């Protein structure tokens, strides 16, 4: 099966956990897209009723509305479940997220979910965080060059995300610094150090947050739990 079919398979397994009446965190990215579309299909068919979605990006908000979902802003009420992709998945389900640029709203939303379910293809599996993907760090736009200099002391080898002539701007009007993380380090300590750095808004380290992950590979969908 091609990669997209695998991603969709993982998404369907996660969406099967949703029950009528749930408040659902809607992730961002090409895998989460399949989940949002499947939730829309189930609402349209009447298999699911009373679903309220909370989107983790403007893009997911628009897609959710497009497929007919009711979408509300994040408020302090807990979410029953959130479904999202990831860029790296470690054996203990620590994650790197943010390559799609949505890490701040994702973390703010998913920390309120009773269940965070990750969906991915097998290319996202790593033995240790830092092996494959850079670590996205959302930084304030104002004084970003100074913030980048501060970050270089902690995570050398990174760079401002700038796909074209201008830096990438997140839904929140911030920039992203994609850092290189040395595998095997103390991730909790790194998260604290990064969050304690002036100008840093949020990091793409999602530590101890995911409950399970549906990971699709050519020989089927694995279900990983912490
Ligand atoms: O940006 C994000 O956090 C996305 O969830 C990303 O990590 C996964 O996107 P993908 O499913 O398109 O690979």
PDB file of C-alpha atoms and ligand atoms in Angstrom:
ATOM      1  CA  UNK A   1       0.000   0.000   0.000  1.00  0.00           C
ATOM      2  CA  UNK A   2       1.286   3.505  -0.683  1.00  0.00           C
ATOM      3  CA  UNK A   3       2.189   5.826   2.164  1.00  0.00           C
ATOM      4  CA  UNK A   4      -1.022   7.856   1.908  1.00  0.00           C
ATOM      5  CA  UNK A   5      -3.129   4.697   2.184  1.00  0.00           C
ATOM      6  CA  UNK A   6      -1.141   3.709   5.285  1.00  0.00           C
ATOM      7  CA  UNK A   7      -1.652   7.130   6.863  1.00  0.00           C
ATOM      8  CA  UNK A   8      -5.385   6.883   6.207  1.00  0.00           C
ATOM      9  CA  UNK A   9      -5.501   3.413   7.778  1.00  0.00           C
ATOM     10  CA  UNK A  10      -3.904   4.761  10.945  1.00  0.00           C
ATOM     11  CA  UNK A  11      -6.365   7.656  10.968  1.00  0.00           C
ATOM     12  CA  UNK A  12      -9.388   5.351  10.696  1.00  0.00           C
ATOM     13  CA  UNK A  13      -8.196   3.343  13.706  1.00  0.00           C
ATOM     14  CA  UNK A  14      -7.974   6.500  15.818  1.00  0.00           C
ATOM     15  CA  UNK A  15     -11.333   7.853  14.679  1.00  0.00           C
ATOM     16  CA  UNK A  16     -12.931   4.524  15.680  1.00  0.00           C
ATOM     17  CA  UNK A  17     -12.279   5.606  19.299  1.00  0.00           C
ATOM     18  CA  UNK A  18     -14.557   8.636  18.991  1.00  0.00           C
ATOM     19  CA  UNK A  19     -18.065   8.307  20.480  1.00  0.00           C
ATOM     20  CA  UNK A  20     -21.116  10.506  19.930  1.00  0.00           C
ATOM     21  CA  UNK A  21     -21.237  13.607  22.101  1.00  0.00           C
ATOM     22  CA  UNK A  22     -17.455  13.922  22.377  1.00  0.00           C
ATOM     23  CA  UNK A  23     -15.401  17.124  22.249  1.00  0.00           C
ATOM     24  CA  UNK A  24     -12.554  16.270  19.868  1.00  0.00           C
ATOM     25  CA  UNK A  25      -9.171  17.930  19.374  1.00  0.00           C
ATOM     26  CA  UNK A  26      -8.472  18.081  15.650  1.00  0.00           C
ATOM     27  CA  UNK A  27      -4.789  17.806  14.745  1.00  0.00           C
ATOM     28  CA  UNK A  28      -2.859  19.393  11.912  1.00  0.00           C
ATOM     29  CA  UNK A  29      -0.965  17.925   8.993  1.00  0.00           C
ATOM     30  CA  UNK A  30      -1.393  15.460   6.168  1.00  0.00           C
ATOM     31  CA  UNK A  31      -2.190  12.490   8.434  1.00  0.00           C
ATOM     32  CA  UNK A  32      -4.590  14.376  10.711  1.00  0.00           C
ATOM     33  CA  UNK A  33      -6.342  15.489   7.520  1.00  0.00           C
ATOM     34  CA  UNK A  34      -7.542  11.914   6.988  1.00  0.00           C
ATOM     35  CA  UNK A  35      -8.891  11.827  10.541  1.00  0.00           C
ATOM     36  CA  UNK A  36     -10.817  15.078  10.099  1.00  0.00           C
ATOM     37  CA  UNK A  37     -12.272  13.820   6.807  1.00  0.00           C
ATOM     38  CA  UNK A  38     -13.312  10.515   8.412  1.00  0.00           C
ATOM     39  CA  UNK A  39     -14.981  12.274  11.359  1.00  0.00           C
ATOM     40  CA  UNK A  40     -16.862  14.402   8.837  1.00  0.00           C
ATOM     41  CA  UNK A  41     -17.946  11.269   6.962  1.00  0.00           C
ATOM     42  CA  UNK A  42     -19.213   9.645  10.167  1.00  0.00           C
ATOM     43  CA  UNK A  43     -21.093  12.770  11.216  1.00  0.00           C
ATOM     44  CA  UNK A  44     -22.598  13.041   7.745  1.00  0.00           C
ATOM     45  CA  UNK A  45     -23.681   9.361   7.791  1.00  0.00           C
ATOM     46  CA  UNK A  46     -25.187   9.733  11.258  1.00  0.00           C
ATOM     47  CA  UNK A  47     -22.734   7.225  12.801  1.00  0.00           C
ATOM     48  CA  UNK A  48     -21.553  10.055  15.069  1.00  0.00           C
ATOM     49  CA  UNK A  49     -23.748  12.804  16.527  1.00  0.00           C
ATOM     50  CA  UNK A  50     -23.107  15.732  18.865  1.00  0.00           C
ATOM     51  CA  UNK A  51     -19.440  16.041  17.954  1.00  0.00           C
ATOM     52  CA  UNK A  52     -17.711  19.343  18.704  1.00  0.00           C
ATOM     53  CA  UNK A  53     -14.276  19.868  17.170  1.00  0.00           C
ATOM     54  CA  UNK A  54     -11.503  22.111  18.485  1.00  0.00           C
ATOM     55  CA  UNK A  55      -8.959  22.793  15.745  1.00  0.00           C
ATOM     56  CA  UNK A  56      -5.193  23.090  16.241  1.00  0.00           C
ATOM     57  CA  UNK A  57      -4.638  25.376  13.243  1.00  0.00           C
ATOM     58  CA  UNK A  58      -6.441  27.704  10.878  1.00  0.00           C
ATOM     59  CA  UNK A  59      -5.973  25.056   8.195  1.00  0.00           C
ATOM     60  CA  UNK A  60      -7.624  22.336  10.290  1.00  0.00           C
ATOM     61  CA  UNK A  61     -10.396  24.730  11.315  1.00  0.00           C
ATOM     62  CA  UNK A  62     -11.162  25.383   7.642  1.00  0.00           C
ATOM     63  CA  UNK A  63     -11.002  21.690   6.720  1.00  0.00           C
ATOM     64  CA  UNK A  64     -13.255  20.727   9.637  1.00  0.00           C
ATOM     65  CA  UNK A  65     -15.882  23.277   8.583  1.00  0.00           C
ATOM     66  CA  UNK A  66     -15.523  22.148   4.979  1.00  0.00           C
ATOM     67  CA  UNK A  67     -16.423  18.560   5.945  1.00  0.00           C
ATOM     68  CA  UNK A  68     -19.374  19.838   7.971  1.00  0.00           C
ATOM     69  CA  UNK A  69     -18.082  19.642  11.537  1.00  0.00           C
ATOM     70  CA  UNK A  70     -19.082  21.995  14.323  1.00  0.00           C
ATOM     71  CA  UNK A  71     -15.912  23.778  15.444  1.00  0.00           C
ATOM     72  CA  UNK A  72     -15.498  25.781  18.644  1.00  0.00           C
ATOM     73  CA  UNK A  73     -12.628  27.768  20.091  1.00  0.00           C
ATOM     74  CA  UNK A  74     -10.526  26.116  22.800  1.00  0.00           C
ATOM     75  CA  UNK A  75     -11.929  26.891  26.255  1.00  0.00           C
ATOM     76  CA  UNK A  76     -10.962  25.433  29.666  1.00  0.00           C
ATOM     77  CA  UNK A  77     -13.344  22.461  29.288  1.00  0.00           C
ATOM     78  CA  UNK A  78     -11.435  19.194  28.810  1.00  0.00           C
ATOM     79  CA  UNK A  79     -11.481  17.424  25.456  1.00  0.00           C
ATOM     80  CA  UNK A  80     -12.519  13.774  25.452  1.00  0.00           C
ATOM     81  CA  UNK A  81      -9.973  12.876  22.807  1.00  0.00           C
ATOM     82  CA  UNK A  82      -7.474  14.497  20.440  1.00  0.00           C
ATOM     83  CA  UNK A  83      -6.066  12.936  17.282  1.00  0.00           C
ATOM     84  CA  UNK A  84      -2.883  14.277  15.676  1.00  0.00           C
ATOM     85  CA  UNK A  85       0.180  13.379  13.673  1.00  0.00           C
ATOM     86  CA  UNK A  86       3.818  13.581  14.706  1.00  0.00           C
ATOM     87  CA  UNK A  87       7.256  13.962  13.159  1.00  0.00           C
ATOM     88  CA  UNK A  88       9.041  11.545  15.485  1.00  0.00           C
ATOM     89  CA  UNK A  89       7.583   8.870  17.790  1.00  0.00           C
ATOM     90  CA  UNK A  90       9.881   7.309  20.414  1.00  0.00           C
ATOM     91  CA  UNK A  91       9.166   3.907  22.007  1.00  0.00           C
ATOM     92  CA  UNK A  92       7.812   5.662  25.142  1.00  0.00           C
ATOM     93  CA  UNK A  93       5.625   7.843  22.893  1.00  0.00           C
ATOM     94  CA  UNK A  94       7.629  11.015  23.470  1.00  0.00           C
ATOM     95  CA  UNK A  95       7.167  13.024  20.298  1.00  0.00           C
ATOM     96  CA  UNK A  96       8.610  15.694  18.113  1.00  0.00           C
ATOM     97  CA  UNK A  97       5.852  17.723  16.482  1.00  0.00           C
ATOM     98  CA  UNK A  98       5.699  20.998  14.625  1.00  0.00           C
ATOM     99  CA  UNK A  99       7.034  20.367  11.160  1.00  0.00           C
ATOM    100  CA  UNK A 100       3.621  21.533  10.013  1.00  0.00           C
ATOM    101  CA  UNK A 101       4.103  24.712  12.044  1.00  0.00           C
ATOM    102  CA  UNK A 102       1.146  24.134  14.380  1.00  0.00           C
ATOM    103  CA  UNK A 103       2.987  23.115  17.552  1.00  0.00           C
ATOM    104  CA  UNK A 104       1.762  25.958  19.820  1.00  0.00           C
ATOM    105  CA  UNK A 105      -1.955  25.486  19.213  1.00  0.00           C
ATOM    106  CA  UNK A 106      -1.472  21.706  19.148  1.00  0.00           C
ATOM    107  CA  UNK A 107       0.201  21.638  22.562  1.00  0.00           C
ATOM    108  CA  UNK A 108      -2.286  24.148  24.060  1.00  0.00           C
ATOM    109  CA  UNK A 109      -5.165  21.982  22.794  1.00  0.00           C
ATOM    110  CA  UNK A 110      -3.784  18.509  23.385  1.00  0.00           C
ATOM    111  CA  UNK A 111      -2.700  19.144  26.966  1.00  0.00           C
ATOM    112  CA  UNK A 112      -6.456  19.447  27.705  1.00  0.00           C
ATOM    113  CA  UNK A 113      -7.347  16.137  26.049  1.00  0.00           C
ATOM    114  CA  UNK A 114      -8.099  13.146  28.266  1.00  0.00           C
ATOM    115  CA  UNK A 115      -6.713  10.939  25.489  1.00  0.00           C
ATOM    116  CA  UNK A 116      -4.091  12.019  22.934  1.00  0.00           C
ATOM    117  CA  UNK A 117      -3.990   9.554  20.058  1.00  0.00           C
ATOM    118  CA  UNK A 118      -1.159   9.851  17.560  1.00  0.00           C
ATOM    119  CA  UNK A 119      -1.485   8.661  13.961  1.00  0.00           C
ATOM    120  CA  UNK A 120       1.451   8.191  11.630  1.00  0.00           C
ATOM    121  CA  UNK A 121       3.170   6.050   9.051  1.00  0.00           C
ATOM    122  CA  UNK A 122       6.175   3.976  10.111  1.00  0.00           C
ATOM    123  CA  UNK A 123       8.661   6.556   8.816  1.00  0.00           C
ATOM    124  CA  UNK A 124       8.045   8.547  12.011  1.00  0.00           C
ATOM    125  CA  UNK A 125       9.288   5.808  14.361  1.00  0.00           C
ATOM    126  CA  UNK A 126      12.662   6.485  16.028  1.00  0.00           C
ATOM    127  CA  UNK A 127      14.635   4.783  18.767  1.00  0.00           C
ATOM    128  CA  UNK A 128      15.548   8.135  20.280  1.00  0.00           C
ATOM    129  CA  UNK A 129      14.117  11.608  19.816  1.00  0.00           C
ATOM    130  CA  UNK A 130      16.365  13.665  17.560  1.00  0.00           C
ATOM    131  CA  UNK A 131      17.367  10.899  15.166  1.00  0.00           C
ATOM    132  CA  UNK A 132      15.399  11.999  12.125  1.00  0.00           C
ATOM    133  CA  UNK A 133      13.585  15.299  12.495  1.00  0.00           C
ATOM    134  CA  UNK A 134      14.667  18.767  13.593  1.00  0.00           C
ATOM    135  CA  UNK A 135      13.023  20.167  16.715  1.00  0.00           C
ATOM    136  CA  UNK A 136      10.738  23.073  15.783  1.00  0.00           C
ATOM    137  CA  UNK A 137      10.845  25.938  18.308  1.00  0.00           C
ATOM    138  CA  UNK A 138       8.308  28.754  17.997  1.00  0.00           C
ATOM    139  CA  UNK A 139       9.936  32.115  18.762  1.00  0.00           C
ATOM    140  CA  UNK A 140       8.611  35.662  19.032  1.00  0.00           C
ATOM    141  CA  UNK A 141       9.046  37.668  15.869  1.00  0.00           C
ATOM    142  CA  UNK A 142      10.281  40.731  17.718  1.00  0.00           C
ATOM    143  CA  UNK A 143      14.014  40.414  18.402  1.00  0.00           C
ATOM    144  CA  UNK A 144      14.132  36.991  16.754  1.00  0.00           C
ATOM    145  CA  UNK A 145      17.788  37.335  15.806  1.00  0.00           C
ATOM    146  CA  UNK A 146      18.667  37.808  19.472  1.00  0.00           C
ATOM    147  CA  UNK A 147      16.505  34.835  20.452  1.00  0.00           C
ATOM    148  CA  UNK A 148      18.243  32.694  17.834  1.00  0.00           C
ATOM    149  CA  UNK A 149      21.625  33.651  19.298  1.00  0.00           C
ATOM    150  CA  UNK A 150      20.382  32.573  22.761  1.00  0.00           C
ATOM    151  CA  UNK A 151      19.136  29.284  21.278  1.00  0.00           C
ATOM    152  CA  UNK A 152      22.403  28.575  19.493  1.00  0.00           C
ATOM    153  CA  UNK A 153      24.040  28.302  22.945  1.00  0.00           C
ATOM    154  CA  UNK A 154      21.650  25.454  23.803  1.00  0.00           C
ATOM    155  CA  UNK A 155      20.924  23.724  20.500  1.00  0.00           C
ATOM    156  CA  UNK A 156      23.632  24.584  17.934  1.00  0.00           C
ATOM    157  CA  UNK A 157      23.153  23.767  14.298  1.00  0.00           C
ATOM    158  CA  UNK A 158      19.608  25.055  13.935  1.00  0.00           C
ATOM    159  CA  UNK A 159      18.189  27.605  11.534  1.00  0.00           C
ATOM    160  CA  UNK A 160      15.237  29.919  11.037  1.00  0.00           C
ATOM    161  CA  UNK A 161      12.489  28.244   8.989  1.00  0.00           C
ATOM    162  CA  UNK A 162      12.449  30.234   5.768  1.00  0.00           C
ATOM    163  CA  UNK A 163      10.994  28.298   2.839  1.00  0.00           C
ATOM    164  CA  UNK A 164      11.096  31.296   0.508  1.00  0.00           C
ATOM    165  CA  UNK A 165      12.093  34.948   0.524  1.00  0.00           C
ATOM    166  CA  UNK A 166      10.404  35.515   3.900  1.00  0.00           C
ATOM    167  CA  UNK A 167      10.552  33.565   7.160  1.00  0.00           C
ATOM    168  CA  UNK A 168       7.676  31.140   7.837  1.00  0.00           C
ATOM    169  CA  UNK A 169       5.025  32.822  10.015  1.00  0.00           C
ATOM    170  CA  UNK A 170       2.831  30.647  12.272  1.00  0.00           C
ATOM    171  CA  UNK A 171      -0.928  31.113  12.833  1.00  0.00           C
ATOM    172  CA  UNK A 172       0.125  33.070  15.907  1.00  0.00           C
ATOM    173  CA  UNK A 173       2.368  35.531  14.023  1.00  0.00           C
ATOM    174  CA  UNK A 174       5.579  33.974  15.305  1.00  0.00           C
ATOM    175  CA  UNK A 175       8.649  32.484  13.605  1.00  0.00           C
ATOM    176  CA  UNK A 176      10.034  28.970  13.894  1.00  0.00           C
ATOM    177  CA  UNK A 177      13.629  27.965  14.592  1.00  0.00           C
ATOM    178  CA  UNK A 178      14.308  24.372  13.568  1.00  0.00           C
ATOM    179  CA  UNK A 179      16.923  23.035  15.966  1.00  0.00           C
ATOM    180  CA  UNK A 180      19.088  19.919  15.914  1.00  0.00           C
ATOM    181  CA  UNK A 181      18.629  17.745  19.003  1.00  0.00           C
ATOM    182  CA  UNK A 182      21.405  15.284  19.928  1.00  0.00           C
ATOM    183  CA  UNK A 183      19.712  11.901  20.532  1.00  0.00           C
ATOM    184  CA  UNK A 184      20.000  10.402  23.987  1.00  0.00           C
ATOM    185  CA  UNK A 185      19.954  13.592  26.026  1.00  0.00           C
ATOM    186  CA  UNK A 186      17.647  14.480  28.919  1.00  0.00           C
ATOM    187  CA  UNK A 187      14.618  15.745  27.013  1.00  0.00           C
ATOM    188  CA  UNK A 188      12.791  17.092  30.077  1.00  0.00           C
ATOM    189  CA  UNK A 189      15.847  19.149  30.984  1.00  0.00           C
ATOM    190  CA  UNK A 190      16.144  20.370  27.385  1.00  0.00           C
ATOM    191  CA  UNK A 191      12.459  21.368  27.362  1.00  0.00           C
ATOM    192  CA  UNK A 192      12.910  23.321  30.614  1.00  0.00           C
ATOM    193  CA  UNK A 193      16.033  25.043  29.312  1.00  0.00           C
ATOM    194  CA  UNK A 194      14.373  25.989  26.019  1.00  0.00           C
ATOM    195  CA  UNK A 195      11.173  27.211  27.690  1.00  0.00           C
ATOM    196  CA  UNK A 196      13.313  29.277  30.060  1.00  0.00           C
ATOM    197  CA  UNK A 197      14.985  31.050  27.130  1.00  0.00           C
ATOM    198  CA  UNK A 198      13.773  34.603  26.560  1.00  0.00           C
ATOM    199  CA  UNK A 199      11.908  34.844  23.241  1.00  0.00           C
ATOM    200  CA  UNK A 200      10.947  31.187  23.047  1.00  0.00           C
ATOM    201  CA  UNK A 201       7.172  30.709  22.848  1.00  0.00           C
ATOM    202  CA  UNK A 202       6.929  26.886  22.652  1.00  0.00           C
ATOM    203  CA  UNK A 203       8.869  23.793  21.575  1.00  0.00           C
ATOM    204  CA  UNK A 204       7.838  20.770  19.507  1.00  0.00           C
ATOM    205  CA  UNK A 205       8.755  18.365  22.327  1.00  0.00           C
ATOM    206  CA  UNK A 206       5.539  16.587  23.386  1.00  0.00           C
ATOM    207  CA  UNK A 207       6.816  14.572  26.350  1.00  0.00           C
ATOM    208  CA  UNK A 208       4.595  12.124  28.208  1.00  0.00           C
ATOM    209  CA  UNK A 209       1.445  13.423  26.507  1.00  0.00           C
ATOM    210  CA  UNK A 210       0.384  10.724  24.053  1.00  0.00           C
ATOM    211  CA  UNK A 211      -1.641   7.767  25.302  1.00  0.00           C
ATOM    212  CA  UNK A 212      -1.234   5.629  22.182  1.00  0.00           C
ATOM    213  CA  UNK A 213      -0.139   5.724  18.594  1.00  0.00           C
ATOM    214  CA  UNK A 214      -1.498   3.961  15.540  1.00  0.00           C
ATOM    215  CA  UNK A 215       1.472   3.465  13.238  1.00  0.00           C
ATOM    216  CA  UNK A 216       0.855   2.094   9.756  1.00  0.00           C
ATOM    217  CA  UNK A 217       3.417   0.086   7.828  1.00  0.00           C
ATOM    218  CA  UNK A 218       3.072  -2.158   4.764  1.00  0.00           C
ATOM    219  CA  UNK A 219       2.400  -5.149   7.018  1.00  0.00           C
ATOM    220  CA  UNK A 220      -0.422  -3.501   8.959  1.00  0.00           C
ATOM    221  CA  UNK A 221      -1.187  -0.956  11.656  1.00  0.00           C
ATOM    222  CA  UNK A 222       0.709  -1.262  14.961  1.00  0.00           C
ATOM    223  CA  UNK A 223      -0.896   0.074  18.124  1.00  0.00           C
ATOM    224  CA  UNK A 224       1.748   1.468  20.471  1.00  0.00           C
ATOM    225  CA  UNK A 225       1.003   2.376  24.077  1.00  0.00           C
ATOM    226  CA  UNK A 226       3.160   4.012  26.709  1.00  0.00           C
TER     227      UNK A 226
HETATM  228  O1  LIG B   1       3.137  19.997  12.595  1.00  0.00           O
HETATM  229  C1  LIG B   1       2.668  19.041  13.226  1.00  0.00           C
HETATM  230  O2  LIG B   1       2.782  18.925  14.466  1.00  0.00           O
HETATM  231  C2  LIG B   1       2.065  17.897  12.456  1.00  0.00           C
HETATM  232  O3  LIG B   1       1.219  17.156  13.301  1.00  0.00           O
HETATM  233  C3  LIG B   1       3.211  17.043  11.957  1.00  0.00           C
HETATM  234  O4  LIG B   1       4.003  16.754  13.043  1.00  0.00           O
HETATM  235  C4  LIG B   1       2.741  15.770  11.291  1.00  0.00           C
HETATM  236  O5  LIG B   1       2.389  16.099   9.997  1.00  0.00           O
HETATM  237  P1  LIG B   1       2.247  14.960   8.877  1.00  0.00           P
HETATM  238  O6  LIG B   1       1.150  14.026   9.388  1.00  0.00           O
HETATM  239  O7  LIG B   1       1.830  15.724   7.646  1.00  0.00           O
HETATM  240  O8  LIG B   1       3.572  14.282   8.733  1.00  0.00           O
END
